[in-house]
XYZ file of C-alpha atoms in Angstrom:
621
model
C 102.650 29.912 203.871
C 104.753 30.045 200.245
C 102.799 27.671 198.066
C 99.144 29.696 199.399
C 99.990 32.369 197.281
C 98.219 32.960 194.223
C 100.318 31.497 191.159
C 100.462 34.520 188.259
C 100.842 34.587 184.313
C 103.950 36.633 183.169
C 102.655 37.239 179.654
C 103.724 40.535 179.002
C 100.244 43.417 178.359
C 99.451 46.175 176.933
C 99.721 49.572 177.515
C 103.572 50.943 177.433
C 103.891 53.138 180.750
C 106.102 56.472 181.195
C 109.796 56.467 180.957
C 111.001 55.035 184.383
C 107.552 54.432 186.118
C 106.098 50.361 186.870
C 103.072 50.140 184.343
C 100.027 49.823 186.868
C 96.382 49.048 186.308
C 94.402 52.169 185.539
C 91.894 51.545 188.334
C 94.388 51.740 190.915
C 96.121 54.655 190.092
C 95.822 57.749 191.763
C 97.383 61.434 192.907
C 99.724 61.821 195.485
C 97.059 64.319 197.206
C 94.603 61.805 197.263
C 97.110 58.818 198.739
C 98.433 60.693 201.676
C 94.445 62.049 202.314
C 93.211 58.343 202.300
C 96.175 57.001 204.554
C 95.697 60.130 207.333
C 92.104 59.423 207.332
C 92.490 56.068 208.747
C 95.774 56.714 210.807
C 94.333 56.300 214.045
C 96.837 59.552 215.272
C 97.640 62.695 214.536
C 99.462 63.130 211.681
C 103.434 64.201 212.597
C 103.781 66.334 209.114
C 101.261 68.851 210.869
C 102.800 68.892 214.063
C 105.740 70.200 212.514
C 103.608 72.461 210.488
C 104.153 71.582 207.244
C 100.998 69.342 205.922
C 101.001 69.871 202.633
C 105.076 68.472 201.773
C 105.570 64.917 203.098
C 109.047 65.153 204.867
C 110.525 61.554 204.163
C 109.502 61.280 200.699
C 111.806 61.188 197.428
C 111.406 63.899 194.957
C 109.256 62.743 191.976
C 110.698 61.390 189.237
C 111.523 63.481 185.828
C 112.603 62.879 182.782
C 116.313 63.198 181.554
C 116.817 66.157 179.181
C 119.634 67.726 177.887
C 119.876 70.403 180.020
C 120.154 67.582 182.773
C 123.448 67.227 181.960
C 124.773 70.601 183.757
C 123.698 69.415 186.821
C 125.450 65.813 186.619
C 128.260 66.920 189.295
C 125.035 67.993 191.448
C 123.405 64.680 191.549
C 122.038 63.159 194.911
C 124.756 60.333 196.166
C 122.962 56.802 197.575
C 122.867 57.940 201.074
C 122.002 60.550 203.441
C 124.946 61.296 205.146
C 123.761 64.029 207.590
C 121.005 61.894 209.245
C 120.595 62.531 212.896
C 122.066 60.006 214.846
C 120.049 59.062 218.334
C 121.616 56.750 220.263
C 118.691 54.070 221.457
C 120.197 54.103 225.088
C 119.091 58.120 224.724
C 114.961 57.359 225.213
C 115.392 56.124 228.726
C 116.007 58.779 230.928
C 117.044 56.629 234.232
C 118.470 53.335 233.727
C 118.579 50.426 236.377
C 122.227 49.472 237.266
C 123.236 46.038 235.346
C 123.902 44.566 239.049
C 120.051 44.877 239.877
C 118.735 43.356 236.427
C 121.424 40.668 237.020
C 120.276 40.293 240.527
C 123.643 39.520 241.028
C 124.088 38.629 245.083
C 127.450 40.979 244.905
C 126.697 44.757 244.817
C 127.663 47.225 242.385
C 131.418 47.577 242.375
C 131.114 51.533 241.471
C 129.281 52.061 244.842
C 127.746 55.653 245.308
C 129.568 56.493 241.651
C 127.656 54.209 239.711
C 125.234 56.386 237.233
C 122.588 54.500 236.629
C 119.577 53.787 239.297
C 119.763 51.103 242.105
C 116.249 51.499 243.336
C 113.897 49.121 241.254
C 110.680 50.960 242.648
C 111.540 54.619 241.312
C 113.093 53.160 238.104
C 109.481 51.569 237.940
C 107.871 54.677 238.344
C 109.854 56.198 234.939
C 109.497 53.496 232.846
C 107.502 53.323 229.978
C 104.411 51.425 229.400
C 105.016 47.763 228.812
C 104.267 46.564 225.286
C 102.498 43.318 225.629
C 101.366 40.729 227.778
C 103.938 37.921 225.667
C 108.038 38.414 226.091
C 109.332 36.490 222.979
C 112.730 36.233 224.943
C 110.730 34.080 227.758
C 108.373 31.868 225.791
C 111.255 30.833 223.117
C 113.537 29.906 225.723
C 112.337 29.883 229.455
C 114.361 32.923 230.603
C 114.823 36.576 229.834
C 118.055 38.368 230.770
C 116.174 41.972 230.638
C 113.892 40.997 233.714
C 112.122 44.274 235.160
C 113.753 46.439 231.803
C 111.891 44.118 229.555
C 109.257 46.014 227.842
C 106.839 42.984 227.914
C 108.204 42.538 231.692
C 104.776 41.381 232.770
C 104.875 38.229 231.092
C 108.466 37.187 233.446
C 108.071 38.568 236.664
C 106.585 38.260 240.131
C 104.272 40.554 241.774
C 108.021 41.263 243.685
C 109.469 41.989 240.922
C 111.482 39.590 240.818
C 112.695 37.585 237.466
C 111.124 34.442 236.754
C 112.333 31.084 234.855
C 110.811 28.427 232.919
C 113.300 25.734 234.163
C 112.325 23.398 231.707
C 112.052 25.196 228.799
C 115.662 26.631 229.879
C 116.730 22.765 229.772
C 115.625 22.410 226.360
C 116.515 24.825 224.774
C 120.181 26.163 223.295
C 121.962 28.744 222.296
C 121.368 30.012 218.322
C 123.867 32.364 217.594
C 127.813 31.578 217.967
C 130.703 33.683 216.980
C 130.390 35.918 219.942
C 133.468 37.866 221.131
C 135.494 36.248 223.971
C 136.408 38.777 226.712
C 140.135 37.135 227.129
C 140.367 37.554 223.518
C 139.334 41.160 223.452
C 141.486 42.336 226.318
C 144.296 40.378 224.511
C 143.344 42.411 221.538
C 143.387 45.451 223.118
C 146.689 44.879 224.990
C 148.137 43.834 221.449
C 148.875 40.856 222.990
C 147.550 38.326 220.755
C 149.880 36.864 218.194
C 149.889 35.908 214.775
C 152.406 33.113 214.021
C 151.166 32.029 210.454
C 150.692 36.034 209.068
C 154.015 36.679 210.488
C 155.686 34.266 208.880
C 154.117 35.117 205.562
C 154.972 38.699 205.954
C 158.494 37.710 206.380
C 158.136 36.173 203.283
C 156.900 39.316 201.582
C 159.254 41.683 202.723
C 161.758 39.014 201.492
C 160.321 39.298 197.963
C 159.953 42.878 198.015
C 164.379 43.262 199.237
C 165.408 40.843 196.790
C 163.684 42.806 194.013
C 165.346 45.624 195.601
C 168.852 44.422 195.259
C 168.074 42.633 191.516
C 167.182 46.504 190.729
C 170.476 48.053 192.104
C 172.129 45.546 190.447
C 171.316 46.312 187.081
C 171.503 50.284 187.953
C 174.915 49.904 188.732
C 176.902 47.261 186.800
C 180.599 48.805 188.092
C 180.114 46.368 191.400
C 182.864 43.654 192.014
C 181.137 40.396 191.268
C 182.076 39.047 194.767
C 179.980 41.434 196.599
C 176.965 40.522 194.245
C 177.625 36.955 194.964
C 178.077 37.537 198.896
C 174.123 39.259 198.941
C 172.082 36.610 197.010
C 174.394 33.859 199.264
C 173.201 36.172 202.115
C 169.109 35.958 201.173
C 169.408 32.375 200.358
C 170.586 32.029 204.084
C 167.775 34.302 205.380
C 165.067 31.940 203.432
C 166.555 29.043 204.605
C 166.331 29.502 208.167
C 162.528 28.611 209.893
C 160.210 31.557 209.924
C 159.291 31.340 213.218
C 161.065 30.174 216.000
C 159.501 27.418 217.546
C 159.672 25.789 220.986
C 158.817 22.185 221.847
C 158.337 19.363 219.234
C 157.887 20.159 215.323
C 154.543 18.380 214.632
C 153.878 17.306 210.557
C 152.046 20.776 210.074
C 155.070 22.936 210.922
C 157.157 21.214 208.055
C 154.501 20.514 205.881
C 152.098 23.159 204.878
C 148.452 22.116 204.364
C 147.550 21.834 200.817
C 144.774 23.639 199.036
C 142.858 20.230 198.093
C 142.841 19.203 202.257
C 141.287 22.658 203.205
C 137.789 22.606 204.003
C 135.639 22.063 200.230
C 132.286 24.217 199.958
C 129.700 23.537 196.893
C 128.784 27.019 196.012
C 127.149 25.994 192.870
C 123.589 26.419 191.878
C 123.161 28.414 195.083
C 121.685 31.509 196.047
C 123.527 33.996 197.906
C 121.910 36.630 199.543
C 124.678 39.278 199.596
C 126.533 40.809 202.541
C 123.865 44.069 202.776
C 125.604 46.803 205.150
C 122.950 47.806 207.858
C 120.129 45.721 206.165
C 121.591 42.307 206.363
C 121.779 42.120 209.707
C 121.153 38.782 211.085
C 117.591 38.994 211.723
C 116.919 39.668 208.070
C 119.087 36.874 207.555
C 117.176 34.585 209.224
C 113.831 35.477 207.523
C 115.512 34.804 203.933
C 116.835 31.410 205.194
C 113.231 31.053 205.802
C 112.468 31.561 201.742
C 114.875 29.849 200.658
C 117.956 31.671 200.455
C 121.395 28.950 200.004
C 124.460 31.191 201.388
C 124.080 33.960 203.503
C 127.167 36.389 204.409
C 127.569 38.911 207.314
C 127.860 42.532 207.100
C 131.171 43.800 205.746
C 133.081 44.055 208.724
C 136.952 46.607 208.972
C 139.445 44.838 210.033
C 141.341 47.722 211.552
C 138.109 47.570 213.982
C 138.116 43.741 214.439
C 141.718 43.360 215.328
C 141.250 46.096 218.296
C 138.683 44.332 219.371
C 135.659 46.438 219.148
C 132.397 44.820 219.994
C 130.326 46.459 217.783
C 131.939 45.240 214.673
C 132.546 41.560 215.964
C 128.498 41.589 216.345
C 128.825 41.258 212.592
C 130.263 37.683 212.378
C 127.651 36.718 215.116
C 125.842 33.332 212.659
C 122.671 32.186 213.911
C 121.579 28.254 214.000
C 120.190 28.188 210.680
C 122.514 29.671 208.601
C 124.131 26.389 207.253
C 126.649 27.934 204.833
C 127.652 31.353 206.468
C 130.599 33.514 205.817
C 131.828 37.030 206.791
C 133.232 39.994 204.734
C 135.995 41.446 205.100
C 137.471 44.833 204.576
C 141.142 46.591 203.987
C 143.945 47.347 202.170
C 146.873 45.842 203.561
C 147.884 42.949 203.524
C 149.541 42.751 207.117
C 146.101 43.376 208.696
C 144.132 41.581 206.660
C 146.267 38.626 207.051
C 146.248 38.982 210.735
C 142.226 39.425 210.590
C 141.823 35.987 208.476
C 144.208 33.954 210.709
C 142.015 35.552 214.394
C 138.731 34.486 212.811
C 140.166 31.294 211.629
C 141.547 30.311 214.950
C 137.961 32.022 217.404
C 135.237 31.913 214.767
C 133.103 29.409 213.241
C 132.414 30.110 209.221
C 132.435 28.078 205.359
C 133.980 30.747 203.768
C 135.858 34.319 204.243
C 134.840 36.693 201.361
C 137.052 39.985 200.757
C 134.644 43.097 199.819
C 136.484 44.202 196.471
C 133.487 45.868 195.824
C 132.465 48.739 197.645
C 131.648 52.064 196.423
C 131.318 54.659 198.793
C 134.215 56.958 199.219
C 135.314 56.412 203.079
C 136.508 52.931 201.834
C 137.658 53.956 198.546
C 139.606 56.835 198.960
C 142.566 54.890 201.357
C 142.615 52.067 198.655
C 139.702 49.478 200.069
C 136.578 47.894 198.075
C 136.586 48.772 194.895
C 139.899 50.419 194.939
C 141.820 47.317 195.720
C 141.272 46.429 192.674
C 143.395 49.113 190.787
C 145.994 47.976 192.931
C 146.654 44.523 192.134
C 150.238 43.749 193.948
C 148.710 44.774 197.414
C 145.273 42.909 196.266
C 147.640 39.739 195.133
C 149.463 39.696 198.488
C 146.273 40.289 200.427
C 144.751 37.134 198.872
C 147.738 34.783 198.749
C 148.546 35.516 202.448
C 145.176 35.007 203.379
C 144.764 31.665 201.898
C 147.894 31.075 203.570
C 145.884 31.277 207.446
C 142.890 30.100 206.641
C 140.931 26.826 206.697
C 137.805 27.237 204.811
C 138.001 29.270 201.150
C 138.521 32.597 200.140
C 136.086 34.116 198.212
C 136.395 37.656 196.491
C 133.878 40.171 195.629
C 134.250 42.795 192.954
C 132.898 45.131 190.662
C 133.197 45.539 186.596
C 135.955 48.232 186.784
C 135.829 51.682 188.647
C 135.353 54.191 185.732
C 131.581 53.555 183.882
C 133.323 52.726 180.591
C 136.735 51.149 181.430
C 136.114 47.707 182.355
C 139.025 45.825 184.244
C 137.385 42.800 185.309
C 138.289 40.150 182.965
C 141.915 41.270 183.269
C 141.912 40.665 187.377
C 139.902 37.295 187.481
C 142.766 35.439 185.527
C 144.867 36.364 187.676
C 142.850 35.774 190.561
C 142.721 32.505 189.687
C 146.532 31.443 190.473
C 146.020 33.778 193.395
C 144.157 30.229 194.841
C 140.410 32.301 195.339
C 137.539 29.993 195.502
C 134.578 31.861 194.209
C 134.566 35.418 192.380
C 131.367 37.201 192.328
C 130.709 39.861 190.002
C 128.480 42.722 190.391
C 128.075 44.198 186.916
C 128.416 47.772 187.473
C 131.303 50.289 187.939
C 132.000 52.265 190.781
C 131.027 55.320 188.883
C 128.042 53.727 187.622
C 126.585 52.939 191.738
C 122.938 51.715 190.816
C 121.861 54.092 188.020
C 122.429 51.886 185.350
C 121.577 48.592 184.694
C 123.827 45.551 185.565
C 125.911 44.011 182.148
C 124.885 40.574 181.951
C 127.012 40.147 178.841
C 129.670 41.074 180.457
C 129.396 39.413 183.316
C 128.872 36.158 180.830
C 132.416 36.726 179.117
C 134.455 37.173 182.730
C 132.295 33.500 183.773
C 134.155 31.617 181.168
C 137.344 33.284 181.729
C 136.913 32.542 185.447
C 136.353 28.447 184.679
C 137.016 26.471 186.421
C 136.466 28.730 189.603
C 132.778 29.108 189.934
C 131.694 33.204 189.526
C 128.252 34.415 190.616
C 126.712 37.276 188.840
C 124.879 40.217 191.283
C 122.953 43.076 190.131
C 119.055 43.593 188.951
C 117.542 40.015 190.484
C 113.522 41.000 190.966
C 111.875 38.166 189.485
C 112.084 34.413 188.653
C 112.468 35.203 185.265
C 115.580 37.638 186.170
C 117.065 34.573 187.679
C 116.391 32.835 184.782
C 117.487 34.696 182.065
C 120.844 35.212 184.313
C 120.976 31.303 184.527
C 121.413 30.913 180.796
C 124.398 32.969 180.591
C 127.702 30.750 182.234
C 127.389 31.716 185.520
C 127.416 29.574 188.332
C 125.181 30.794 190.763
C 123.091 34.317 191.418
C 124.046 36.578 194.168
C 120.341 38.582 195.592
C 121.130 42.046 196.827
C 118.947 44.705 196.954
C 116.316 42.413 195.127
C 115.984 40.295 198.494
C 115.469 43.789 200.401
C 112.453 44.927 197.941
C 110.766 41.131 198.250
C 112.536 38.540 200.930
C 109.984 36.072 199.065
C 111.840 35.813 195.865
C 114.060 33.008 196.702
C 111.115 31.047 196.990
C 109.395 32.619 193.681
C 113.324 31.541 191.614
C 113.240 28.447 193.343
C 108.955 27.633 192.228
C 109.438 29.310 188.927
C 106.274 31.548 189.521
C 105.228 35.475 190.903
C 103.428 35.325 194.057
C 101.274 37.716 194.785
C 101.729 38.092 198.247
C 99.013 39.433 200.594
C 99.094 42.374 202.706
C 98.322 39.972 205.554
C 101.269 37.623 204.693
C 103.817 40.902 204.400
C 102.830 42.241 208.249
C 103.540 38.606 209.416
C 106.855 38.852 207.435
C 107.390 41.990 209.507
C 106.344 40.415 212.951
C 108.844 37.689 211.869
C 111.334 39.906 211.532
C 110.523 42.377 214.624
C 111.333 38.960 216.923
C 114.269 37.909 215.580
C 115.218 41.933 216.338
C 113.854 41.607 220.193
C 115.920 38.170 220.649
C 119.072 39.791 218.906
C 119.432 43.464 220.221
C 117.066 42.833 223.522
C 113.602 43.379 224.805
C 114.584 46.151 227.007
C 113.779 49.995 225.198
C 117.388 49.932 224.133
C 116.778 46.769 221.807
C 112.857 47.580 221.288
C 114.455 51.144 219.718
C 116.987 49.314 218.009
C 114.835 46.719 216.548
C 112.915 49.419 215.327
C 115.467 51.740 213.551
C 116.835 48.302 211.643
C 113.154 47.935 210.850
C 112.577 51.002 209.050
C 115.772 51.183 206.967
C 114.277 47.574 205.711
C 110.767 49.221 205.485
C 112.826 52.210 203.308
C 113.144 49.033 200.430
C 109.980 47.066 201.258
C 108.028 50.442 199.631
C 109.126 50.071 196.442
C 107.617 46.902 196.207
C 104.866 46.230 193.600
C 101.817 43.994 194.022
C 101.896 41.157 191.481
C 97.821 41.502 191.245
C 98.064 45.610 190.973
C 100.846 45.168 187.323
C 99.461 46.158 183.895
C 103.047 44.241 182.860
C 104.389 41.340 184.925
C 107.103 41.548 186.220
C 108.097 44.159 187.625
C 111.584 46.603 186.995
C 114.292 47.030 189.938
C 114.783 50.470 188.330
C 111.452 51.520 187.508
C 109.454 53.699 190.482
C 106.494 52.745 191.461
C 103.817 55.373 190.489
C 101.198 56.142 193.009
C 98.796 54.001 194.122
C 95.869 52.857 195.882
C 96.084 48.743 197.225
C 93.461 46.346 197.621
C 93.279 46.900 201.273
C 94.554 49.580 204.205
C 97.273 47.227 204.751
C 98.416 47.279 201.392
C 98.404 51.368 200.898
C 100.140 52.088 204.095
C 103.079 49.640 202.628
C 103.231 51.382 199.324
C 103.764 54.961 200.938
C 107.243 56.189 200.657
C 106.698 58.826 203.721
C 108.800 58.288 206.454
C 105.447 58.878 209.225
C 104.072 55.786 207.618
C 106.803 53.533 207.438
C 107.148 54.538 211.490
C 103.311 53.886 211.631
C 103.731 50.612 210.453
C 106.194 49.663 213.301
C 104.378 51.397 216.154
C 101.860 48.657 215.008
C 104.407 46.523 215.545
C 106.735 47.664 218.722
C 104.610 50.143 220.527
C 104.722 54.155 219.718
C 107.724 55.922 219.371
C 109.609 58.183 222.314
C 108.884 61.512 222.423
C 112.725 62.944 221.077
C 112.113 59.813 218.022
C 113.342 60.754 214.747
C 114.540 59.055 211.487
C 115.612 59.318 208.129
C 116.991 56.385 206.322
C 120.146 55.908 205.944
C 119.744 54.985 201.969
C 118.217 57.277 199.008
C 115.491 55.962 196.522
C 118.636 56.864 194.057
C 118.607 53.531 191.225
C 115.552 54.747 189.328
C 116.063 55.838 185.721
């Protein structure tokens, strides 16, 4: 219960810490050697470092912070980026040597269509001999819905299989339970997308107007460049263009409705009240559906799916469509799209408008990664205003829900352009602007510029503008609200402490216990088993996302240990001992300790398991 946390004073205290390091009470401070020795002594298994023959240097811990000096300027070109791009990738299905055929798992009446050519096992008893041990006696899926679709392959199968290895059902619970997740990819739609049979009449109509506009512009330039052309020829061209404009944009079949003649006015579109809300940012990798459910419990008002590539959505890729899934608890939910061309973005917007349930659609114009930026997407859109305008107007023409945009201050560090772009976006019909107070070049190594966000919020009025950057405590949120922003978007702060939404709404610092934090992780794993599955593949997928999240959670410093409140988001925690073993374990930045926490919740890792987090702790000063 969030209210059970202790309420502490936020008075700034005495001693100034070393530059870039958080101030922790002296009695809790320790050395790196003593810290790891303490954790290893209580760990109920052999150290993975010793097995690798490197007991001295922990493999997963970031380098020790060092104060920046003038000589470091020579190494700026070699500075670390924010991702481990060469990390190992092992697919979750690789952790099972022999897998059972889906026709057997689902207990179909018909035989496997592949017959002898099927690469999966068809003998249940043979599969059970090689199956990994069950992780517990209670299956979360079975106890929640009365049925587990994974049958004998479930890692908790003892809870719902008979002695004859048949899958059991709780019929009463099945009748009461409903599907809590929406926005699934329909198989017929996927087939049409793969065969390019899906039609986009609204998008095609808009794209014709764009092409006509470009042609007329080209013709006017040609007239200016060649003044000796006969007047009759020029007049004939203008007449032809006018006739084209009078033609119906789409050939109709059957009766014409009002919607065919009268375009839906913006005032008739679905309206969303964004003001004074707490917005959980669309977080790549970590902003999955189970994590969003955790944040909703702690008070997040607006949630948004992870960034989805429009080209992958238009190809019917199931993995990309999975990013659009919505849980029933997400009462104000949107999806974020990434693309760089008006045709694909408009078609994708029309596709989603017809096939999924969302409250708004967001355009990603702030992604800094090279893969997206170099092809003109993400931050690249901010410098391609003509294409950006065509994208916004096109998507607005086919959507029945508000269209929002997320941007940064600019691309270069000392060259802000958001203040020039925002007044234009108001004309294009954007319903909400979210501004991250850093440029693409800055990434996360500098503090967010909230003065600039304040300036931009005045330019955006009456369109609401949300500010984003460095919100880790309720005090940070209070300072942000003193600017002219309409609301606050929380990103890394929610990953470090998802109970931040509760702190902001109750105006307090919550000294949460290690037991309460472990309960949050347990809820996440249950949500993960429900979302990704409870077989070996689902368990290991849940584990991988849990470990990615733990790489952020370890940056949290308990309030009761701080010498100076509040903790700042860019301050590196020094080595410290917690008030109990679990608090110390959660403070470790060692990958093996994160794995140990995952084993408490999801059982032992497979023999060939390896993990390296996607994100580096590259945000400290």
